[in-house]
Coordinates of C-alpha atoms in Angstrom, one line a residue:
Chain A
X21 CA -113.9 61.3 58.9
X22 CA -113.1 59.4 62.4
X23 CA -109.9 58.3 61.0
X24 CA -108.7 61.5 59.5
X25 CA -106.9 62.9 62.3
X26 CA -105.1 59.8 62.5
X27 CA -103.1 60.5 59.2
X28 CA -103.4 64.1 59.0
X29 CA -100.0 65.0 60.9
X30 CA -98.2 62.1 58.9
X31 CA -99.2 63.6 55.2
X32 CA -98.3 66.9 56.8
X33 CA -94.9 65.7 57.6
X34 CA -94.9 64.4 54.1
X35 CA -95.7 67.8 52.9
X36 CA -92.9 69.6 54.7
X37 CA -90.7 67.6 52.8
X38 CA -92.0 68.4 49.7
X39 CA -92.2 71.8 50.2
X40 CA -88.6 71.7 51.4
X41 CA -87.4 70.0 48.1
X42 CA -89.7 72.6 45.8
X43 CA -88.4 75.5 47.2
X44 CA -84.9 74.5 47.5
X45 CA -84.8 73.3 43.9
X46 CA -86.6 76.8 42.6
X47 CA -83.8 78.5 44.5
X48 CA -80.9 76.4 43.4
X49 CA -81.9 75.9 39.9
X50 CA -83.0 79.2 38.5
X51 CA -79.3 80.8 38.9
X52 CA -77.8 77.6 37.8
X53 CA -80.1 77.5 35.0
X54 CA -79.1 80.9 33.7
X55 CA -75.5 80.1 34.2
X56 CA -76.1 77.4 31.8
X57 CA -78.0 79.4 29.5
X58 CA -75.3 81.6 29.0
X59 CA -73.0 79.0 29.2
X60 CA -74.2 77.4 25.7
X61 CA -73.5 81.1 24.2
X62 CA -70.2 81.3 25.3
X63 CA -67.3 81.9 22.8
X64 CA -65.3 79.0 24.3
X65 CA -65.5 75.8 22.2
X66 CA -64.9 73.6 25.6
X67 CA -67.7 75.3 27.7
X68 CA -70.1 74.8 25.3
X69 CA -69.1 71.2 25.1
X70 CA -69.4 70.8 28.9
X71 CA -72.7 72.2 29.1
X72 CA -74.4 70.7 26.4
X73 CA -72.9 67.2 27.3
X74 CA -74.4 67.9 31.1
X75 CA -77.8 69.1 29.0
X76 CA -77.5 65.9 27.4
X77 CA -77.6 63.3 30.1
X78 CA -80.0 65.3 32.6
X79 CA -82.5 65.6 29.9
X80 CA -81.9 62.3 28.2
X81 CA -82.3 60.3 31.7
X82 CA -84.8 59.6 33.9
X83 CA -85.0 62.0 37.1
X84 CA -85.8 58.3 38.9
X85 CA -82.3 57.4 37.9
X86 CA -80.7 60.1 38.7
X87 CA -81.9 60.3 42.3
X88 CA -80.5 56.6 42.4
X89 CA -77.2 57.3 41.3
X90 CA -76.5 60.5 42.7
X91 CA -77.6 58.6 46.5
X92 CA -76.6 54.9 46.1
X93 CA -74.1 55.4 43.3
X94 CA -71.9 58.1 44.6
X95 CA -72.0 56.9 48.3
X96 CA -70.5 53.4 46.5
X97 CA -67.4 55.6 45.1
X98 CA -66.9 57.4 48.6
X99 CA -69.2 59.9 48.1
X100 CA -71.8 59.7 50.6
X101 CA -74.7 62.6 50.5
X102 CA -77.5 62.4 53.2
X103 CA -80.7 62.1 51.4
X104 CA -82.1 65.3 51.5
X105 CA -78.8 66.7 50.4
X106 CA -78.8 63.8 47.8
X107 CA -82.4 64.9 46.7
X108 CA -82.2 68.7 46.3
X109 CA -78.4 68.0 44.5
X110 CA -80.6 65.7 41.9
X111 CA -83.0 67.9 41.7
X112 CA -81.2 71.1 41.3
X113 CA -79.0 69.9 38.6
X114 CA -81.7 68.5 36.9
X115 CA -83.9 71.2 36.7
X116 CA -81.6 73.6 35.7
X117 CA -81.0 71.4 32.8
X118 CA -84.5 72.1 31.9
X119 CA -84.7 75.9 32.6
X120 CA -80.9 76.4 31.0
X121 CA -82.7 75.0 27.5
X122 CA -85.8 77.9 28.1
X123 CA -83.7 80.6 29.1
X124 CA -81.8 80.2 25.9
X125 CA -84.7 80.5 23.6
X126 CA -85.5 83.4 25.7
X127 CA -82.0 85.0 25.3
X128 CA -82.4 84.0 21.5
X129 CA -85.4 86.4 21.2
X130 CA -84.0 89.3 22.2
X131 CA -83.1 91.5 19.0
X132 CA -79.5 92.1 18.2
X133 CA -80.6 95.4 18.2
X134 CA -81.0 95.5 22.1
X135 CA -77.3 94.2 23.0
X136 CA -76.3 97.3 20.1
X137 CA -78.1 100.1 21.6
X138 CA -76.7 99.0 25.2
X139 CA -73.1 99.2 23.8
X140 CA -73.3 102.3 22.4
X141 CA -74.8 104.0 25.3
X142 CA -72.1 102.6 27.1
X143 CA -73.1 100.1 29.2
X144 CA -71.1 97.1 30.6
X145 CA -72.3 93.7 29.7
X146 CA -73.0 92.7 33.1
X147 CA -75.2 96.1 33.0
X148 CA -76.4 94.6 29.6
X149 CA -77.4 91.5 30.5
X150 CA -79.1 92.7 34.0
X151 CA -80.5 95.6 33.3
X152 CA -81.8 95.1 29.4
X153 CA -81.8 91.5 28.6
X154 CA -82.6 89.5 31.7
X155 CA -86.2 91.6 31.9
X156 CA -86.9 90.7 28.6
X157 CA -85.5 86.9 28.9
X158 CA -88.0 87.1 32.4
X159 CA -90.9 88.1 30.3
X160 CA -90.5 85.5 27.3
X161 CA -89.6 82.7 29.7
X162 CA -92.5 83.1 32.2
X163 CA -95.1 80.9 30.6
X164 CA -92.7 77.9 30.0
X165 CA -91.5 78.1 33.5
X166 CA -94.9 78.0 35.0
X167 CA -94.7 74.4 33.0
X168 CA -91.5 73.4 34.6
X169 CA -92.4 74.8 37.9
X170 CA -96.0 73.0 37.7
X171 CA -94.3 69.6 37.1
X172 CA -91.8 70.2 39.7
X173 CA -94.9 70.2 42.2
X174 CA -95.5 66.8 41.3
X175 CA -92.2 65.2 40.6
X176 CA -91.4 65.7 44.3
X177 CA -92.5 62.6 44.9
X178 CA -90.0 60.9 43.0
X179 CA -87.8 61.1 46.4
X180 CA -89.4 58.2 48.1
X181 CA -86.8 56.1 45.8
X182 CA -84.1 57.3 48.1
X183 CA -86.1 56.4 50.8
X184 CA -87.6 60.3 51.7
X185 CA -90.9 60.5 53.4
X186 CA -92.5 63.3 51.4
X187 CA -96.5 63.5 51.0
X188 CA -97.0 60.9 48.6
X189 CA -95.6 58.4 50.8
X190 CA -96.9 59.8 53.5
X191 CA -100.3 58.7 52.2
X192 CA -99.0 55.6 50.7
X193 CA -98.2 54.2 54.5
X194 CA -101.1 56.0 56.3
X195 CA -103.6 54.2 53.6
X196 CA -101.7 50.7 53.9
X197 CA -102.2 50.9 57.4
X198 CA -106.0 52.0 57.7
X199 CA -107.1 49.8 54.7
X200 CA -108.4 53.2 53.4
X201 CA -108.2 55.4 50.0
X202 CA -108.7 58.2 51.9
X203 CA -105.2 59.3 52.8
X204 CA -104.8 59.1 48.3
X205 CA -107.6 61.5 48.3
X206 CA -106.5 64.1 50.1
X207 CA -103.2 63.7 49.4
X208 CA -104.4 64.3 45.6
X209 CA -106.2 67.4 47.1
X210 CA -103.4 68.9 48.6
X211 CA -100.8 68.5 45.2
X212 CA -104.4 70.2 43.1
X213 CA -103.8 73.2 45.7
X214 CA -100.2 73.2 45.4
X215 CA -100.5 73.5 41.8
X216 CA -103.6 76.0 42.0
X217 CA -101.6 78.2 43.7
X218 CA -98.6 78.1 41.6
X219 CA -100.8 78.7 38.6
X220 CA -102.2 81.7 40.6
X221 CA -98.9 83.0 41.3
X222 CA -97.8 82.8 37.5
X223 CA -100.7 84.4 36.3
X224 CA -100.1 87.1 38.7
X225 CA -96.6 88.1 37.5
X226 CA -97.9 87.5 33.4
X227 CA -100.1 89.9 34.4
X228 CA -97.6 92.1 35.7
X229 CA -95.3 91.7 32.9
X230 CA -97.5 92.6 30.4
X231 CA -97.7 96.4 31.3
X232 CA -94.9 96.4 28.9
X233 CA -94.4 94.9 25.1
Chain B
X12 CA -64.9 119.6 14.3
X13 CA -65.1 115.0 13.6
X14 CA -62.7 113.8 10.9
X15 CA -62.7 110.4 10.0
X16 CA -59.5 109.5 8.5
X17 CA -58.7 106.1 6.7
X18 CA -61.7 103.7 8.3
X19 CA -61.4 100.6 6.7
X20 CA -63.5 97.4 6.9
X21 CA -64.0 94.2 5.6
X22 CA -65.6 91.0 6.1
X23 CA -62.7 88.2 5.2
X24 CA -61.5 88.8 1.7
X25 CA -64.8 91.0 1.1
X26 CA -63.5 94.7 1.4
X27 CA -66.9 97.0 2.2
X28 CA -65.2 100.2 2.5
X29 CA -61.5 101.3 2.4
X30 CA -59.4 104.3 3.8
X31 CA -62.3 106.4 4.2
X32 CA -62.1 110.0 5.1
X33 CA -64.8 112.4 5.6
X34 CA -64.9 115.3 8.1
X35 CA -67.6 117.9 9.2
X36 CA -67.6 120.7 11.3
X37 CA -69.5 121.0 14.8
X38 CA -73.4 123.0 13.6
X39 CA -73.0 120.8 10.1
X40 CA -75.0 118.2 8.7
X41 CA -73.7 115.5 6.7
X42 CA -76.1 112.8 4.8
X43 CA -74.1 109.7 3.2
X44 CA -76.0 108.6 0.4
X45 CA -76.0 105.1 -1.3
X46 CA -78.2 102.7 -2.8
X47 CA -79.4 100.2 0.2
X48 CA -76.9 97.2 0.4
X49 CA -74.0 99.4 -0.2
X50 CA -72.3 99.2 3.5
X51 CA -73.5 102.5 4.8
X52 CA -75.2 100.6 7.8
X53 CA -72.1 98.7 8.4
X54 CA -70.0 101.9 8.0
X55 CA -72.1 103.6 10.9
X56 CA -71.9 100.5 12.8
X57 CA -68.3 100.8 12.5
X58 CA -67.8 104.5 13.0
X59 CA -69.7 103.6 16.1
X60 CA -67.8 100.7 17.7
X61 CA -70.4 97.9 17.0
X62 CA -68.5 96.3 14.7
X63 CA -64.5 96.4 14.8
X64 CA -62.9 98.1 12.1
X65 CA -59.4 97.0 10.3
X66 CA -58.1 100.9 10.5
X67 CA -59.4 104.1 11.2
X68 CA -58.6 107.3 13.4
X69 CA -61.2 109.9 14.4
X70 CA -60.0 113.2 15.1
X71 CA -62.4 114.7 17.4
X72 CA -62.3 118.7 18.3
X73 CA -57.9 118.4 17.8
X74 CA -58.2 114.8 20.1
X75 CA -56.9 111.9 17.4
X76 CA -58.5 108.7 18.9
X77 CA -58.5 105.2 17.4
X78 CA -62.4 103.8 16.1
X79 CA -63.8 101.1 18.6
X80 CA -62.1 103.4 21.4
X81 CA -65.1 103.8 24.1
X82 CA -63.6 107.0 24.6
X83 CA -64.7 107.7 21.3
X84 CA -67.7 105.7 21.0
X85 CA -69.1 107.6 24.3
X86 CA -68.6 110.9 22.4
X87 CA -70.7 109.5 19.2
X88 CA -74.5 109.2 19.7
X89 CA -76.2 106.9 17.6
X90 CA -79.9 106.8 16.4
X91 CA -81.0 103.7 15.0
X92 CA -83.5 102.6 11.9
X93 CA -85.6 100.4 14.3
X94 CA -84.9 102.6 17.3
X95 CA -84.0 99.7 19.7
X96 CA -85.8 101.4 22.4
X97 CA -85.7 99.2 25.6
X98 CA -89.2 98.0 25.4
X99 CA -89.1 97.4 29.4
X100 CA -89.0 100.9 30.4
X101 CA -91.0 104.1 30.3
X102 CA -89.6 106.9 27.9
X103 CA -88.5 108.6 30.4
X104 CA -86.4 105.5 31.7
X105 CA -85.0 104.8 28.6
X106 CA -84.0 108.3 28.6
X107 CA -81.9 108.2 32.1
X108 CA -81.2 104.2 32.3
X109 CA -77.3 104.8 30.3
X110 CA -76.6 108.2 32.3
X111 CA -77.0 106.5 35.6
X112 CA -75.6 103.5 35.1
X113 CA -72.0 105.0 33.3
X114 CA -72.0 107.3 36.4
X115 CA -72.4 110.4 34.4
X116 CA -75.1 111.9 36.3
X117 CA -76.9 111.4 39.6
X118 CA -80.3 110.1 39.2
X119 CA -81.7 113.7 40.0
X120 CA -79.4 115.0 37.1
X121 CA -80.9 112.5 34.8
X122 CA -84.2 113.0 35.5
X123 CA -84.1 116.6 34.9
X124 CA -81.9 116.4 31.6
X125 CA -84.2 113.7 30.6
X126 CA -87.4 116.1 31.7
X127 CA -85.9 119.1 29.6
X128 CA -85.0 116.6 26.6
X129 CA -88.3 115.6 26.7
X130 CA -89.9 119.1 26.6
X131 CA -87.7 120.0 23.9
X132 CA -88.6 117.2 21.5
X133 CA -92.1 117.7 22.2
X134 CA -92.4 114.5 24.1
X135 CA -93.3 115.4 27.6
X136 CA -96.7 114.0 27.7
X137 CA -95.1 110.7 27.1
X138 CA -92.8 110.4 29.7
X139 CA -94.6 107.8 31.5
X140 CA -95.5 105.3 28.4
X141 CA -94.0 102.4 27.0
X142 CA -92.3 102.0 23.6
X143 CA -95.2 100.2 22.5
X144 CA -97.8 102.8 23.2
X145 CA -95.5 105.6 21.1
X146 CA -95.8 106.2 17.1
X147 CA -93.2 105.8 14.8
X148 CA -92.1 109.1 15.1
X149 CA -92.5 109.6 18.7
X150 CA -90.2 106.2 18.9
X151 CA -87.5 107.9 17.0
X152 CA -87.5 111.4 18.8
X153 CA -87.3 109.1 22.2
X154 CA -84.4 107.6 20.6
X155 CA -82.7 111.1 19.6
X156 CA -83.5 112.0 23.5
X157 CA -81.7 108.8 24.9
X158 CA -78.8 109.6 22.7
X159 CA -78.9 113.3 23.6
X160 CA -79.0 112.3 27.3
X161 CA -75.5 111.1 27.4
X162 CA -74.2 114.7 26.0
X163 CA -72.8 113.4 22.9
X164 CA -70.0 115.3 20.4
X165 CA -71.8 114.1 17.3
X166 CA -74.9 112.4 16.8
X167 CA -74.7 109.3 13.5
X168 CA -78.2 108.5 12.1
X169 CA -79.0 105.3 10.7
X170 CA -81.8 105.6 8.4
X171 CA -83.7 107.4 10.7
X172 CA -86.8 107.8 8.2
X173 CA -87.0 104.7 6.8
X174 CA -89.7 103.7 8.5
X175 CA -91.6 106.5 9.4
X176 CA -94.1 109.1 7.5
X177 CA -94.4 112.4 6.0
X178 CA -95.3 113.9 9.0
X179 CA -93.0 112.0 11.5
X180 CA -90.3 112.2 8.9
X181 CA -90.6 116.4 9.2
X182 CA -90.6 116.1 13.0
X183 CA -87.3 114.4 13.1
X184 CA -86.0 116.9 10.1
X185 CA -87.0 119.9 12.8
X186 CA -84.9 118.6 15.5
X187 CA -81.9 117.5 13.5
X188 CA -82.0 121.6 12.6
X189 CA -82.5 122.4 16.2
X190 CA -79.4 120.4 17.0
X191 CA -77.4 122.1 14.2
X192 CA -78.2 125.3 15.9
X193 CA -77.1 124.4 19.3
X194 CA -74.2 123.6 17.2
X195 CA -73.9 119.4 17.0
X196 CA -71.9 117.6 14.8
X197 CA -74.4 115.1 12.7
X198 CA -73.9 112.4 10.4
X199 CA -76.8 110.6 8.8
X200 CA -76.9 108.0 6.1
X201 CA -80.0 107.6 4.4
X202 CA -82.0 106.7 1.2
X203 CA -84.1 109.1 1.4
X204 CA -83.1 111.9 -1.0
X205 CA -85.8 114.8 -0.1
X206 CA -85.5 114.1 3.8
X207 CA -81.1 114.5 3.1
X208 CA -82.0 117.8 0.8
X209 CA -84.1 119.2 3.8
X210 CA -80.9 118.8 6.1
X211 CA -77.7 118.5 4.9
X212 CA -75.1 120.6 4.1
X213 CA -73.0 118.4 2.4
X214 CA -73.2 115.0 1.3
X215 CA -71.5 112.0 0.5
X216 CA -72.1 109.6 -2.2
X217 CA -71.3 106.6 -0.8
X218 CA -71.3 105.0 -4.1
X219 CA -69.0 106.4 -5.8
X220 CA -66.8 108.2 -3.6
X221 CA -65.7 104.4 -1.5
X222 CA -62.9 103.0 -2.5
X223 CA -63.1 99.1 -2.6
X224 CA -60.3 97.4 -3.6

């Protein structure tokens, strides 16, 4: 336990930085997310097109390649991002991807019967979707996007491609330099927290949902 | 008085229903009969706004307006066969969600129509549930509340007792009396032959009085 406090503040560094790119991608990619989701129902033929095609390729490539591209391959084409900007970017668009697919199913499950009796009482459809369907969607959607939120956790530390220190790495170089496992181990401990926590959270607001069916 | 004159509707080359009239005074009942299958849903839908009609005027108390006018379609009330409650709110919210949000009461104007709505269709002690926790015929009265709430002209009833029992059936039957007496315009199509006896004072026989072709 000598050694501990000799690596402690560099995993902590690490885990600012993956905090910073969990939060900023929850923040970013719930809105865009539902922007897509709707997006997929829209009338227009050429909106559809655009977000399914962008569905496509975040879905059907790796988030490792992303990263890469979205750093290396647009700084190549005069585009430069600085990494963190390069990181939550990848990361938002991806994971929106991901949440635009659940939201849909969520929007799908709410009865025709719900968008009817908002339109004959009168209401608008932004008043529609905010103040009927979105609670609904929330409530359907929860449980898959505790998944997605779970995974999230742990595919932070994809950013060390891009050359990010986040915890992972963080541990990586304090246990190469002490000839030690131990940085891995509580490095592991801190992501079983993370996700603890999350799980808590989620269970929390399942819980709360369910006054209602 | 309501007079429908000339509604037409048709899906492609499919006519359901064509240049049909019907009127009834304000304090009358009228049930449109028919076999199930027969259009009458999509007729009320139609009446209603819900789905867009190929012609029809609605002359309402001397005011000609065109169907699928929300002039018109806030004037009509409509009561659903699977009462589309929103399953997110308390009875009493479901009651004063539309009013506030149109902007045709205050919330304290809401609450208290929605209070004396209540107490009128026996509901009071229900205020505070959710959808879920009601009965069939408590769902349906909650329904006749919500559309109550937004002061309508003339209330249209979709099968309102298709789904419900002897008992809840009678419950509805006594309030669709009570608004004739205040002196409320009411249409109702239904199946349900004694239910239509016990309230209407005329009918129409959807069957053979539509023209199709």
């Amino acid at each position: 336990m000598a050694n501990l406090m000799s690596f402690l503040p560099g995993v902590l560094a690490g885990l600012k930085m993956t905090l910073g790119v969990f939060f900023i991608t929850i923040i970013g990619s719930v809105p865009l997310g539902i922007l897509a989701s709707l997006g997929m129902k829209s009338p227009y033929f050429t909106i559809r097109w655009l977000v399914n095609g962008y569905i496509w390729i975040m879905r059907g490539t790796p988030l490792l390649l992303q990263l890469i591209f979205i750093y290396y391959g647009l700084a190549t084409v005069g585009l430069p991002f600085d990494r963190f900007e390069a990181a939550a970017f990848a990361f938002i668009i991806n994971y929106a991807a991901y949440l635009a697919e659940i939201f849909r199913g969520g929007l799908q499950a709410v009865p025709q019967g719900q968008f009817d009796a908002a339109k004959v009482l009168g209401l608008s459809k932004t008043q529609t979707f905010f103040k009927v369907v979105l609670p609904q969607v929330i409530k359907i959607v929860v449980p898959s996007f505790g998944n997605e939120v779970v995974n999230l956790v742990k595919d932070t530390s994809l950013i060390y491609v891009i050359g990010l220190g986040d915890i992972l790495r963080a541990g990586s170089i304090a246990a190469s330099r002490e000839v030690t496992l131990l940085p891995y181990l509580l490095v592991g401990v801190i992501y079983l927290l993370m996700t603890a926590i999350v799980t808590l959270i989620l269970r929390a607001s399942e819980k709360r949902l369910n006054v209602w069916r | 008085m309501i007079k429908i004159e000339n509604l037409s509707k048709s899906y492609g080359e499919k006519v359901i229903f064509k240049d049909l009239s019907m009127s009834l005074e304000n304090g009358e009942i009228l049930a449109v009969l028919g076999p199930s299958g027969i259009g009458k849903t999509t007729f009320i839908k139609t009446l209603t706004g819900l789905e867009e009609a190929q012609s029809g005027t609605v002359n309402l108390d001397g005011k000609e307006l065109q169907v699928g006018d929300s002039e018109l379609t806030a004037k009509i009330g409509l009561i659903f066969q699977d009462f589309n409650l929103f399953p997110h709110l308390t009875v009493k919210k479901n009651i004063t969600l539309a009013p506030v949000l149109t902007k045709t009461m205050s919330e304290e104007e809401a609450a208290a129509k929605a209070d004396s709505l209540l107490e009128k269709l026996g509901l009071s002690e229900q205020a505070d549930l959710y959808p879920y926790q009601l009965s069939g015929g408590q769902k349906q009265r909650v329904g006749i509340a919500r559309a109550l709430a937004m002061n309508p002209q003339v209330i249209a009833y979709d099968e309102p007792t298709s789904g419900l029992d002897e008992k809840a059936t009678k419950q509805v039957a006594d309030v669709m009396l009570a608004l004739k007496e205040e002196g409320v315009a009411q249409l109702v199509v239904t199946h349900d032959l004694p239910f239509a006896k016990d309230v209407a004072d005329q009918t129409f026989d959807f069957e053979k009085e539509v023209k199709r072709s």
